[in-house]
Amino acid sequence: MRLRSGIAVAVSVVVLVAIGVVGVLVNRSALQAADRVHRADSVALGTNNGTLAGQMQLLSAQELSDFAEAIGRGLTLGRDDAADRVKLRAFAGKSAFFGYGLAIVSRKGEVLNATRAGGLPAVTDPGYATLHAGLRAGRPGFSSVMTVGGVALAAVGVPVKTAILVGYTNVAATQLQAFVARLSADTHLTTVVDAEGRVGATSEPALIGRTIDPTLIAAAHEMRAPDFVEYATPDGTRMIAVVVPGMPGGWTYVRTQTVASFDGAVHRRSQTLNLAMLAMLLAGVLGILIFAYRALITRRRADEKFRALFQHAPDMVAVVDADGKITYSSPSAAGLLGFEPGSLQGSSVFDVVHPQDRNQLQAQFRDLVGERDGLLRRECRMITSDGRPRWFEFTASNQLHNPALTGVVINARDVTQARAFQERLAHEARHDSLTGLPNRRRMRDALGETLPTDGVAILYVDLNGFKPVNDRYGHNAGDELLRQFAQRLSRAVRDQDVVSRVGGDEFVILMPGVENEATARAMADRVRAEADLPFEIGGELVSVGASVGVNLARPDSDPEDALRDADQTMYAVKQAVAAPRKVGRHRA
C-alpha cells in the first residue's frame, strides 16, 4: 500500500514537473514572439518619426537654399552693406523657419552682415563645427544647439557666392519642436538631440538645451541603424531607448522610457504565471487533478490576457498562414478598414491590398515565408470596405516555426495622415504660397525635363503698372491682383502647359512641343488680352496690362540660357512700350 502510494506520489511529482516545464517553455516562447513584434513596431515607429524630423530639417535648408539662389547674384557681400541687410530682413520676416535672424559670414569666419545686432552665437562657438563639416561635404550645414542669453538656438548654413548664408532658429519655437511636442505621452519621452547630445526638440519643452544621458550619446555616435539602447539612471532605474541616428548634421531621434513601462503587462503576467507554476510544483502532494485544474485555469487566463492586449491595441494585428490566408485578425481591423469583426478570417490578406501594390507584395511575402525569423517592413495601400485606399505601414514577422503562433504575424498602422503631411510639405516647397502656381524651382525642373527631347516655347510675362497699384491701394490689393492674374493665366493656357510665378509680378509660361512662332505669339496675345481686362480689387476696377517676351527654345538648349533669352526679350518689349512714359522695370 505504501509502495503504491509512494509510486503515485512520485508519478504525480514527475507529471507536475513535466507539465510545469512545458508550461514555462510555451509561455516564454509566446513572450519572446510578443517582444519581437513589440520591438520591431517600436523601431519602425521611431524610424518613421526620425525620418519626418529629418525631413523638416531638410525643408528648412531648402528654404534657405532657395533664398540664396534667388538673391545670390544681387548681394554685394560688403561688410554691413545696407542693401544686403534689407534683403535679409525681408526674408526673415516671411520665413517659415528663420524668423529669429540671418547672417552672412565669410569663408574665414567673419560676420559680414546680420539682421540683428546681438543675440547670435559667436563665430567661434564650437556648435558651428557640424555646420562647417556639412558645407565642406557639399551639403547644407546644420549646427549643434547653441545658447545665447538663455535662448537655445540652432543654425543652418548654405553657400552664397564666396560666403555662407546662415539662418538661425529659436529651437523652442520651431516646426520640429511643435511636431515632437505632439508625440508627448505619459509613458515615454521623445527628444531630438544634436551631435553632442543637447536637446533641440522634445515632448517636454523644459528639457530644451539640456544634455541627455552619456550612454545614449555614445550609442548614437557608434550606431549606423536604428536600434535599442538599455541603461540605468543614477538612481538605478532601468531605462530603454529607441535611438534613430543619421539625421542631418549628426542629429539623432531618441524615444526613452522605463523598461518596466516598455515591457508592460505581458512581462508582468508572464512572471506571475511562472511563479504560480513553481508554487504548484512545490505543492505536488495535492495531486495531479488539483494541479491540472489550476494549470488549465492559469493558462486560460494568460491566453485571455495576451489576446486582450491585441484586441484593444489601436494598430491592426493579423496572423496569416504560408499562403497568405488570414487565421486571426484583431477587432481593430473593423475600425481601420470598416469590415465586420471576424469577416476577414479565412480570406486572403492580398484581397484587401491595393491592386497596384499587390504583385510586388506577394513576391516579397513568398521570400519572407522562405526565411526563418524573416522580417519585412514597408508601406502599401489597403482598400477599405467602401473601396477607399488608405496607406498603412506594416511589419511582417515570419513565426511559422513558432508553435505559439504558427503563422506570419502582421502589425499594421494607418499612416495616411502622415503621408499626406509629407506630401503637403513637398508641395509647399515647390509652389508659390500666394498664387498656388509652381514656383521658380518647379518651373526650372519642368524645363530641364522637357528640353533634352523636345522644343519649348517660353513666355516671360511681366505686369505693367503693378507698382502703382501697390503704392495706391496697398500690398493686399497687389496680392489680390496677382492671384486673379494667375487664375486668368491658368485658364488661358493648354492643359499640358506649365504656368509659374517666378517672383514679384513676373510669370513664366512653358509650352512643351511648341516650336512654331505663330502659335507662341498667339498665346502671348491671349496673355496680353487677359492682362488688359480690368481687375476688380476692393470694389474698384484696376487696369494694368502686361509685357510678354517670347523665346522658342530648341531641343538640347541650355535651360538657363533659354530662360534668360525669354527674360531679355520681355525686357526689350517692356522698354519699347514704356519708353515714352520712362517707366522702369519692377523686378522681384
PDB file of C-alpha atoms in Angstrom, residues 123-351:
ATOM      1  CA  VAL A 123      31.503  82.625 -34.916  1.00  0.00           C
ATOM      2  CA  THR A 124      33.938  80.789 -32.612  1.00  0.00           C
ATOM      3  CA  ASP A 125      31.146  78.806 -30.940  1.00  0.00           C
ATOM      4  CA  PRO A 126      32.033  75.073 -31.207  1.00  0.00           C
ATOM      5  CA  GLY A 127      28.426  74.384 -32.167  1.00  0.00           C
ATOM      6  CA  TYR A 128      29.237  75.513 -35.717  1.00  0.00           C
ATOM      7  CA  ALA A 129      31.595  72.539 -36.220  1.00  0.00           C
ATOM      8  CA  THR A 130      28.931  70.243 -37.711  1.00  0.00           C
ATOM      9  CA  LEU A 131      27.624  73.107 -39.879  1.00  0.00           C
ATOM     10  CA  HIS A 132      31.043  73.664 -41.473  1.00  0.00           C
ATOM     11  CA  ALA A 133      31.557  69.906 -41.831  1.00  0.00           C
ATOM     12  CA  GLY A 134      28.339  69.623 -43.836  1.00  0.00           C
ATOM     13  CA  LEU A 135      29.321  72.533 -46.089  1.00  0.00           C
ATOM     14  CA  ARG A 136      32.744  71.002 -46.732  1.00  0.00           C
ATOM     15  CA  ALA A 137      30.999  67.807 -47.798  1.00  0.00           C
ATOM     16  CA  GLY A 138      28.923  69.724 -50.353  1.00  0.00           C
ATOM     17  CA  ARG A 139      25.697  69.606 -48.315  1.00  0.00           C
ATOM     18  CA  PRO A 140      23.744  72.174 -46.311  1.00  0.00           C
ATOM     19  CA  GLY A 141      25.297  72.560 -42.868  1.00  0.00           C
ATOM     20  CA  PHE A 142      23.382  72.056 -39.599  1.00  0.00           C
ATOM     21  CA  SER A 143      24.853  73.289 -36.301  1.00  0.00           C
ATOM     22  CA  SER A 144      24.538  71.871 -32.828  1.00  0.00           C
ATOM     23  CA  VAL A 145      22.397  73.615 -30.203  1.00  0.00           C
ATOM     24  CA  MET A 146      23.995  76.897 -29.080  1.00  0.00           C
ATOM     25  CA  THR A 147      22.803  79.063 -26.178  1.00  0.00           C
ATOM     26  CA  VAL A 148      22.909  82.870 -26.290  1.00  0.00           C
ATOM     27  CA  GLY A 149      21.423  84.896 -23.473  1.00  0.00           C
ATOM     28  CA  GLY A 150      19.485  81.911 -22.188  1.00  0.00           C
ATOM     29  CA  VAL A 151      17.950  81.210 -25.625  1.00  0.00           C
ATOM     30  CA  ALA A 152      18.739  77.867 -27.281  1.00  0.00           C
ATOM     31  CA  LEU A 153      19.494  78.372 -30.980  1.00  0.00           C
ATOM     32  CA  ALA A 154      20.297  76.184 -33.966  1.00  0.00           C
ATOM     33  CA  ALA A 155      21.741  77.309 -37.286  1.00  0.00           C
ATOM     34  CA  VAL A 156      21.556  76.162 -40.898  1.00  0.00           C
ATOM     35  CA  GLY A 157      24.132  77.265 -43.443  1.00  0.00           C
ATOM     36  CA  VAL A 158      24.276  77.240 -47.247  1.00  0.00           C
ATOM     37  CA  PRO A 159      26.878  78.726 -49.603  1.00  0.00           C
ATOM     38  CA  VAL A 160      26.091  82.023 -51.303  1.00  0.00           C
ATOM     39  CA  LYS A 161      28.707  83.204 -53.782  1.00  0.00           C
ATOM     40  CA  THR A 162      32.008  83.427 -51.826  1.00  0.00           C
ATOM     41  CA  ALA A 163      30.377  83.495 -48.400  1.00  0.00           C
ATOM     42  CA  ILE A 164      27.969  81.491 -46.234  1.00  0.00           C
ATOM     43  CA  LEU A 165      24.308  82.362 -45.601  1.00  0.00           C
ATOM     44  CA  VAL A 166      23.391  81.302 -42.060  1.00  0.00           C
ATOM     45  CA  GLY A 167      19.804  81.110 -40.770  1.00  0.00           C
ATOM     46  CA  TYR A 168      19.042  80.905 -37.029  1.00  0.00           C
ATOM     47  CA  THR A 169      16.050  79.372 -35.297  1.00  0.00           C
ATOM     48  CA  ASN A 170      14.879  79.511 -31.693  1.00  0.00           C
ATOM     49  CA  VAL A 171      14.639  75.744 -31.190  1.00  0.00           C
ATOM     50  CA  ALA A 172      11.829  76.155 -28.659  1.00  0.00           C
ATOM     51  CA  ALA A 173       9.591  77.680 -31.341  1.00  0.00           C
ATOM     52  CA  THR A 174      10.403  75.622 -34.458  1.00  0.00           C
ATOM     53  CA  GLN A 175       8.110  73.402 -36.517  1.00  0.00           C
ATOM     54  CA  LEU A 176      10.307  70.492 -35.401  1.00  0.00           C
ATOM     55  CA  GLN A 177       9.571  71.286 -31.730  1.00  0.00           C
ATOM     56  CA  ALA A 178       5.851  71.529 -32.491  1.00  0.00           C
ATOM     57  CA  PHE A 179       5.970  68.132 -34.217  1.00  0.00           C
ATOM     58  CA  VAL A 180       7.852  66.454 -31.349  1.00  0.00           C
ATOM     59  CA  ALA A 181       5.576  68.068 -28.760  1.00  0.00           C
ATOM     60  CA  ARG A 182       2.619  66.290 -30.381  1.00  0.00           C
ATOM     61  CA  LEU A 183       4.359  62.979 -29.596  1.00  0.00           C
ATOM     62  CA  SER A 184       4.052  63.615 -25.854  1.00  0.00           C
ATOM     63  CA  ALA A 185       2.879  60.673 -23.732  1.00  0.00           C
ATOM     64  CA  ASP A 186       2.910  59.702 -20.066  1.00  0.00           C
ATOM     65  CA  THR A 187       4.902  56.519 -20.721  1.00  0.00           C
ATOM     66  CA  HIS A 188       7.825  57.851 -22.752  1.00  0.00           C
ATOM     67  CA  LEU A 189       9.946  60.900 -23.536  1.00  0.00           C
ATOM     68  CA  THR A 190      10.661  61.895 -27.159  1.00  0.00           C
ATOM     69  CA  THR A 191      13.729  64.020 -27.929  1.00  0.00           C
ATOM     70  CA  VAL A 192      15.734  65.126 -30.949  1.00  0.00           C
ATOM     71  CA  VAL A 193      19.340  65.854 -29.964  1.00  0.00           C
ATOM     72  CA  ASP A 194      22.382  67.270 -31.724  1.00  0.00           C
ATOM     73  CA  ALA A 195      25.731  65.548 -32.224  1.00  0.00           C
ATOM     74  CA  GLU A 196      26.792  66.471 -28.667  1.00  0.00           C
ATOM     75  CA  GLY A 197      23.593  65.154 -27.101  1.00  0.00           C
ATOM     76  CA  ARG A 198      21.984  68.533 -26.398  1.00  0.00           C
ATOM     77  CA  VAL A 199      18.219  68.568 -26.718  1.00  0.00           C
ATOM     78  CA  GLY A 200      16.937  70.567 -29.720  1.00  0.00           C
ATOM     79  CA  ALA A 201      13.323  69.346 -29.664  1.00  0.00           C
ATOM     80  CA  THR A 202      11.435  67.407 -27.014  1.00  0.00           C
ATOM     81  CA  SER A 203       7.995  66.389 -25.825  1.00  0.00           C
ATOM     82  CA  GLU A 204       8.931  68.102 -22.508  1.00  0.00           C
ATOM     83  CA  PRO A 205       9.897  71.686 -23.503  1.00  0.00           C
ATOM     84  CA  ALA A 206      11.647  72.340 -20.177  1.00  0.00           C
ATOM     85  CA  LEU A 207      14.450  69.982 -21.306  1.00  0.00           C
ATOM     86  CA  ILE A 208      15.437  72.068 -24.367  1.00  0.00           C
ATOM     87  CA  GLY A 209      19.167  72.819 -24.310  1.00  0.00           C
ATOM     88  CA  ARG A 210      19.977  70.137 -21.726  1.00  0.00           C
ATOM     89  CA  THR A 211      22.175  67.111 -22.373  1.00  0.00           C
ATOM     90  CA  ILE A 212      20.817  63.548 -22.457  1.00  0.00           C
ATOM     91  CA  ASP A 213      22.382  60.547 -20.693  1.00  0.00           C
ATOM     92  CA  PRO A 214      26.039  59.944 -21.762  1.00  0.00           C
ATOM     93  CA  THR A 215      25.225  56.318 -22.558  1.00  0.00           C
ATOM     94  CA  LEU A 216      22.759  57.427 -25.231  1.00  0.00           C
ATOM     95  CA  ILE A 217      25.226  59.967 -26.649  1.00  0.00           C
ATOM     96  CA  ALA A 218      27.938  57.309 -27.002  1.00  0.00           C
ATOM     97  CA  ALA A 219      25.493  54.856 -28.576  1.00  0.00           C
ATOM     98  CA  ALA A 220      24.281  57.440 -31.104  1.00  0.00           C
ATOM     99  CA  HIS A 221      27.876  58.051 -32.242  1.00  0.00           C
ATOM    100  CA  GLU A 222      28.519  54.322 -32.780  1.00  0.00           C
ATOM    101  CA  MET A 223      25.192  53.239 -34.320  1.00  0.00           C
ATOM    102  CA  ARG A 224      24.617  53.097 -38.062  1.00  0.00           C
ATOM    103  CA  ALA A 225      20.991  51.965 -37.959  1.00  0.00           C
ATOM    104  CA  PRO A 226      18.045  52.396 -35.565  1.00  0.00           C
ATOM    105  CA  ASP A 227      18.276  50.146 -32.518  1.00  0.00           C
ATOM    106  CA  PHE A 228      17.551  49.831 -28.806  1.00  0.00           C
ATOM    107  CA  VAL A 229      19.850  51.045 -26.009  1.00  0.00           C
ATOM    108  CA  GLU A 230      19.371  49.923 -22.415  1.00  0.00           C
ATOM    109  CA  TYR A 231      20.945  51.778 -19.488  1.00  0.00           C
ATOM    110  CA  ALA A 232      20.343  52.775 -15.876  1.00  0.00           C
ATOM    111  CA  THR A 233      19.792  56.218 -14.378  1.00  0.00           C
ATOM    112  CA  PRO A 234      21.870  57.383 -11.369  1.00  0.00           C
ATOM    113  CA  ASP A 235      19.057  56.290  -9.044  1.00  0.00           C
ATOM    114  CA  GLY A 236      19.145  52.782 -10.529  1.00  0.00           C
ATOM    115  CA  THR A 237      16.022  52.945 -12.720  1.00  0.00           C
ATOM    116  CA  ARG A 238      16.391  50.675 -15.742  1.00  0.00           C
ATOM    117  CA  MET A 239      15.682  52.552 -18.977  1.00  0.00           C
ATOM    118  CA  ILE A 240      15.325  51.583 -22.633  1.00  0.00           C
ATOM    119  CA  ALA A 241      15.508  53.908 -25.638  1.00  0.00           C
ATOM    120  CA  VAL A 242      14.927  53.649 -29.370  1.00  0.00           C
ATOM    121  CA  VAL A 243      17.810  55.550 -30.985  1.00  0.00           C
ATOM    122  CA  VAL A 244      17.495  56.591 -34.656  1.00  0.00           C
ATOM    123  CA  PRO A 245      20.765  58.138 -35.914  1.00  0.00           C
ATOM    124  CA  GLY A 246      21.508  59.630 -39.317  1.00  0.00           C
ATOM    125  CA  MET A 247      19.577  62.918 -39.232  1.00  0.00           C
ATOM    126  CA  PRO A 248      21.220  65.928 -40.926  1.00  0.00           C
ATOM    127  CA  GLY A 249      24.084  67.495 -39.005  1.00  0.00           C
ATOM    128  CA  GLY A 250      24.577  64.390 -36.869  1.00  0.00           C
ATOM    129  CA  TRP A 251      21.271  64.914 -35.049  1.00  0.00           C
ATOM    130  CA  THR A 252      19.524  61.888 -33.551  1.00  0.00           C
ATOM    131  CA  TYR A 253      15.940  60.914 -32.673  1.00  0.00           C
ATOM    132  CA  VAL A 254      15.622  59.301 -29.197  1.00  0.00           C
ATOM    133  CA  ARG A 255      12.470  57.822 -27.619  1.00  0.00           C
ATOM    134  CA  THR A 256      13.071  56.883 -23.939  1.00  0.00           C
ATOM    135  CA  GLN A 257      11.008  55.115 -21.289  1.00  0.00           C
ATOM    136  CA  THR A 258      11.471  52.815 -18.335  1.00  0.00           C
ATOM    137  CA  VAL A 259      11.985  49.124 -19.013  1.00  0.00           C
ATOM    138  CA  ALA A 260       9.024  48.406 -16.780  1.00  0.00           C
ATOM    139  CA  SER A 261       6.645  50.538 -18.851  1.00  0.00           C
ATOM    140  CA  PHE A 262       8.105  49.189 -22.104  1.00  0.00           C
ATOM    141  CA  ASP A 263       7.722  45.531 -21.146  1.00  0.00           C
ATOM    142  CA  GLY A 264       4.293  46.254 -19.742  1.00  0.00           C
ATOM    143  CA  ALA A 265       1.617  43.825 -18.699  1.00  0.00           C
ATOM    144  CA  VAL A 266       2.868  40.938 -20.862  1.00  0.00           C
ATOM    145  CA  HIS A 267       6.045  40.535 -18.815  1.00  0.00           C
ATOM    146  CA  ARG A 268       4.297  41.040 -15.514  1.00  0.00           C
ATOM    147  CA  ARG A 269       1.726  38.408 -16.369  1.00  0.00           C
ATOM    148  CA  SER A 270       4.449  36.043 -17.583  1.00  0.00           C
ATOM    149  CA  GLN A 271       6.334  36.369 -14.305  1.00  0.00           C
ATOM    150  CA  THR A 272       3.130  35.770 -12.349  1.00  0.00           C
ATOM    151  CA  LEU A 273       2.469  32.645 -14.374  1.00  0.00           C
ATOM    152  CA  ASN A 274       5.957  31.246 -13.764  1.00  0.00           C
ATOM    153  CA  LEU A 275       5.666  31.831 -10.008  1.00  0.00           C
ATOM    154  CA  ALA A 276       2.292  30.132  -9.971  1.00  0.00           C
ATOM    155  CA  MET A 277       3.732  27.078 -11.721  1.00  0.00           C
ATOM    156  CA  LEU A 278       6.634  26.923  -9.257  1.00  0.00           C
ATOM    157  CA  ALA A 279       4.211  27.072  -6.342  1.00  0.00           C
ATOM    158  CA  MET A 280       2.186  24.269  -7.860  1.00  0.00           C
ATOM    159  CA  LEU A 281       5.305  22.160  -8.263  1.00  0.00           C
ATOM    160  CA  LEU A 282       6.114  22.596  -4.570  1.00  0.00           C
ATOM    161  CA  ALA A 283       2.546  21.632  -3.760  1.00  0.00           C
ATOM    162  CA  GLY A 284       2.726  18.445  -5.838  1.00  0.00           C
ATOM    163  CA  VAL A 285       1.319  16.411  -2.964  1.00  0.00           C
ATOM    164  CA  LEU A 286      -2.046  17.923  -3.752  1.00  0.00           C
ATOM    165  CA  GLY A 287      -2.216  15.576  -6.708  1.00  0.00           C
ATOM    166  CA  ILE A 288      -2.420  15.630 -10.479  1.00  0.00           C
ATOM    167  CA  LEU A 289      -6.071  16.586 -10.604  1.00  0.00           C
ATOM    168  CA  ILE A 290      -5.651  19.712  -8.494  1.00  0.00           C
ATOM    169  CA  PHE A 291      -2.516  20.723 -10.384  1.00  0.00           C
ATOM    170  CA  ALA A 292      -4.098  20.063 -13.797  1.00  0.00           C
ATOM    171  CA  TYR A 293      -7.144  22.113 -12.881  1.00  0.00           C
ATOM    172  CA  ARG A 294      -5.082  25.086 -11.663  1.00  0.00           C
ATOM    173  CA  ALA A 295      -2.724  24.890 -14.621  1.00  0.00           C
ATOM    174  CA  LEU A 296      -5.675  24.901 -17.009  1.00  0.00           C
ATOM    175  CA  ILE A 297      -7.263  27.956 -15.354  1.00  0.00           C
ATOM    176  CA  THR A 298      -3.953  29.801 -15.193  1.00  0.00           C
ATOM    177  CA  ARG A 299      -3.135  29.091 -18.831  1.00  0.00           C
ATOM    178  CA  ARG A 300      -6.612  30.149 -19.945  1.00  0.00           C
ATOM    179  CA  ARG A 301      -6.286  33.451 -18.101  1.00  0.00           C
ATOM    180  CA  ALA A 302      -2.845  34.051 -19.594  1.00  0.00           C
ATOM    181  CA  ASP A 303      -4.202  33.438 -23.095  1.00  0.00           C
ATOM    182  CA  GLU A 304      -7.111  35.785 -22.466  1.00  0.00           C
ATOM    183  CA  LYS A 305      -4.755  38.445 -21.167  1.00  0.00           C
ATOM    184  CA  PHE A 306      -2.435  38.045 -24.152  1.00  0.00           C
ATOM    185  CA  ARG A 307      -5.379  38.166 -26.569  1.00  0.00           C
ATOM    186  CA  ALA A 308      -6.797  41.268 -24.859  1.00  0.00           C
ATOM    187  CA  LEU A 309      -3.559  43.152 -25.487  1.00  0.00           C
ATOM    188  CA  PHE A 310      -4.026  42.756 -29.235  1.00  0.00           C
ATOM    189  CA  GLN A 311      -7.792  43.225 -29.255  1.00  0.00           C
ATOM    190  CA  HIS A 312      -7.553  46.658 -27.630  1.00  0.00           C
ATOM    191  CA  ALA A 313      -4.433  47.829 -29.456  1.00  0.00           C
ATOM    192  CA  PRO A 314      -5.002  50.787 -31.850  1.00  0.00           C
ATOM    193  CA  ASP A 315      -2.960  49.062 -34.570  1.00  0.00           C
ATOM    194  CA  MET A 316      -4.258  46.235 -36.704  1.00  0.00           C
ATOM    195  CA  VAL A 317      -2.794  42.817 -35.852  1.00  0.00           C
ATOM    196  CA  ALA A 318      -3.241  39.751 -38.038  1.00  0.00           C
ATOM    197  CA  VAL A 319      -1.799  36.252 -38.317  1.00  0.00           C
ATOM    198  CA  VAL A 320      -1.715  34.600 -41.756  1.00  0.00           C
ATOM    199  CA  ASP A 321      -0.580  31.159 -42.893  1.00  0.00           C
ATOM    200  CA  ALA A 322       2.075  30.401 -45.521  1.00  0.00           C
ATOM    201  CA  ASP A 323      -0.443  31.006 -48.324  1.00  0.00           C
ATOM    202  CA  GLY A 324      -1.496  34.406 -47.019  1.00  0.00           C
ATOM    203  CA  LYS A 325      -4.838  33.211 -45.624  1.00  0.00           C
ATOM    204  CA  ILE A 326      -5.921  35.131 -42.518  1.00  0.00           C
ATOM    205  CA  THR A 327      -6.194  32.910 -39.449  1.00  0.00           C
ATOM    206  CA  TYR A 328      -6.634  35.757 -36.955  1.00  0.00           C
ATOM    207  CA  SER A 329      -7.392  39.476 -37.245  1.00  0.00           C
ATOM    208  CA  SER A 330      -7.750  41.856 -34.314  1.00  0.00           C
ATOM    209  CA  PRO A 331     -11.004  43.774 -33.764  1.00  0.00           C
ATOM    210  CA  SER A 332      -9.158  46.990 -34.665  1.00  0.00           C
ATOM    211  CA  ALA A 333      -9.364  45.859 -38.313  1.00  0.00           C
ATOM    212  CA  ALA A 334     -13.070  46.712 -38.204  1.00  0.00           C
ATOM    213  CA  GLY A 335     -12.351  50.308 -37.173  1.00  0.00           C
ATOM    214  CA  LEU A 336      -9.427  50.825 -39.556  1.00  0.00           C
ATOM    215  CA  LEU A 337     -10.816  49.131 -42.673  1.00  0.00           C
ATOM    216  CA  GLY A 338     -14.536  49.142 -41.948  1.00  0.00           C
ATOM    217  CA  PHE A 339     -15.107  45.362 -42.163  1.00  0.00           C
ATOM    218  CA  GLU A 340     -17.298  43.488 -39.728  1.00  0.00           C
ATOM    219  CA  PRO A 341     -15.312  41.887 -36.863  1.00  0.00           C
ATOM    220  CA  GLY A 342     -14.195  38.390 -37.873  1.00  0.00           C
ATOM    221  CA  SER A 343     -15.330  38.772 -41.506  1.00  0.00           C
ATOM    222  CA  LEU A 344     -11.742  38.763 -42.823  1.00  0.00           C
ATOM    223  CA  GLN A 345     -10.846  35.467 -41.180  1.00  0.00           C
ATOM    224  CA  GLY A 346     -10.341  32.728 -43.781  1.00  0.00           C
ATOM    225  CA  SER A 347      -9.872  35.150 -46.705  1.00  0.00           C
ATOM    226  CA  SER A 348      -6.573  36.065 -48.370  1.00  0.00           C
ATOM    227  CA  VAL A 349      -4.776  39.053 -46.941  1.00  0.00           C
ATOM    228  CA  PHE A 350      -3.978  40.153 -50.507  1.00  0.00           C
ATOM    229  CA  ASP A 351      -7.696  40.685 -51.197  1.00  0.00           C
TER     230      ASP A 351
END
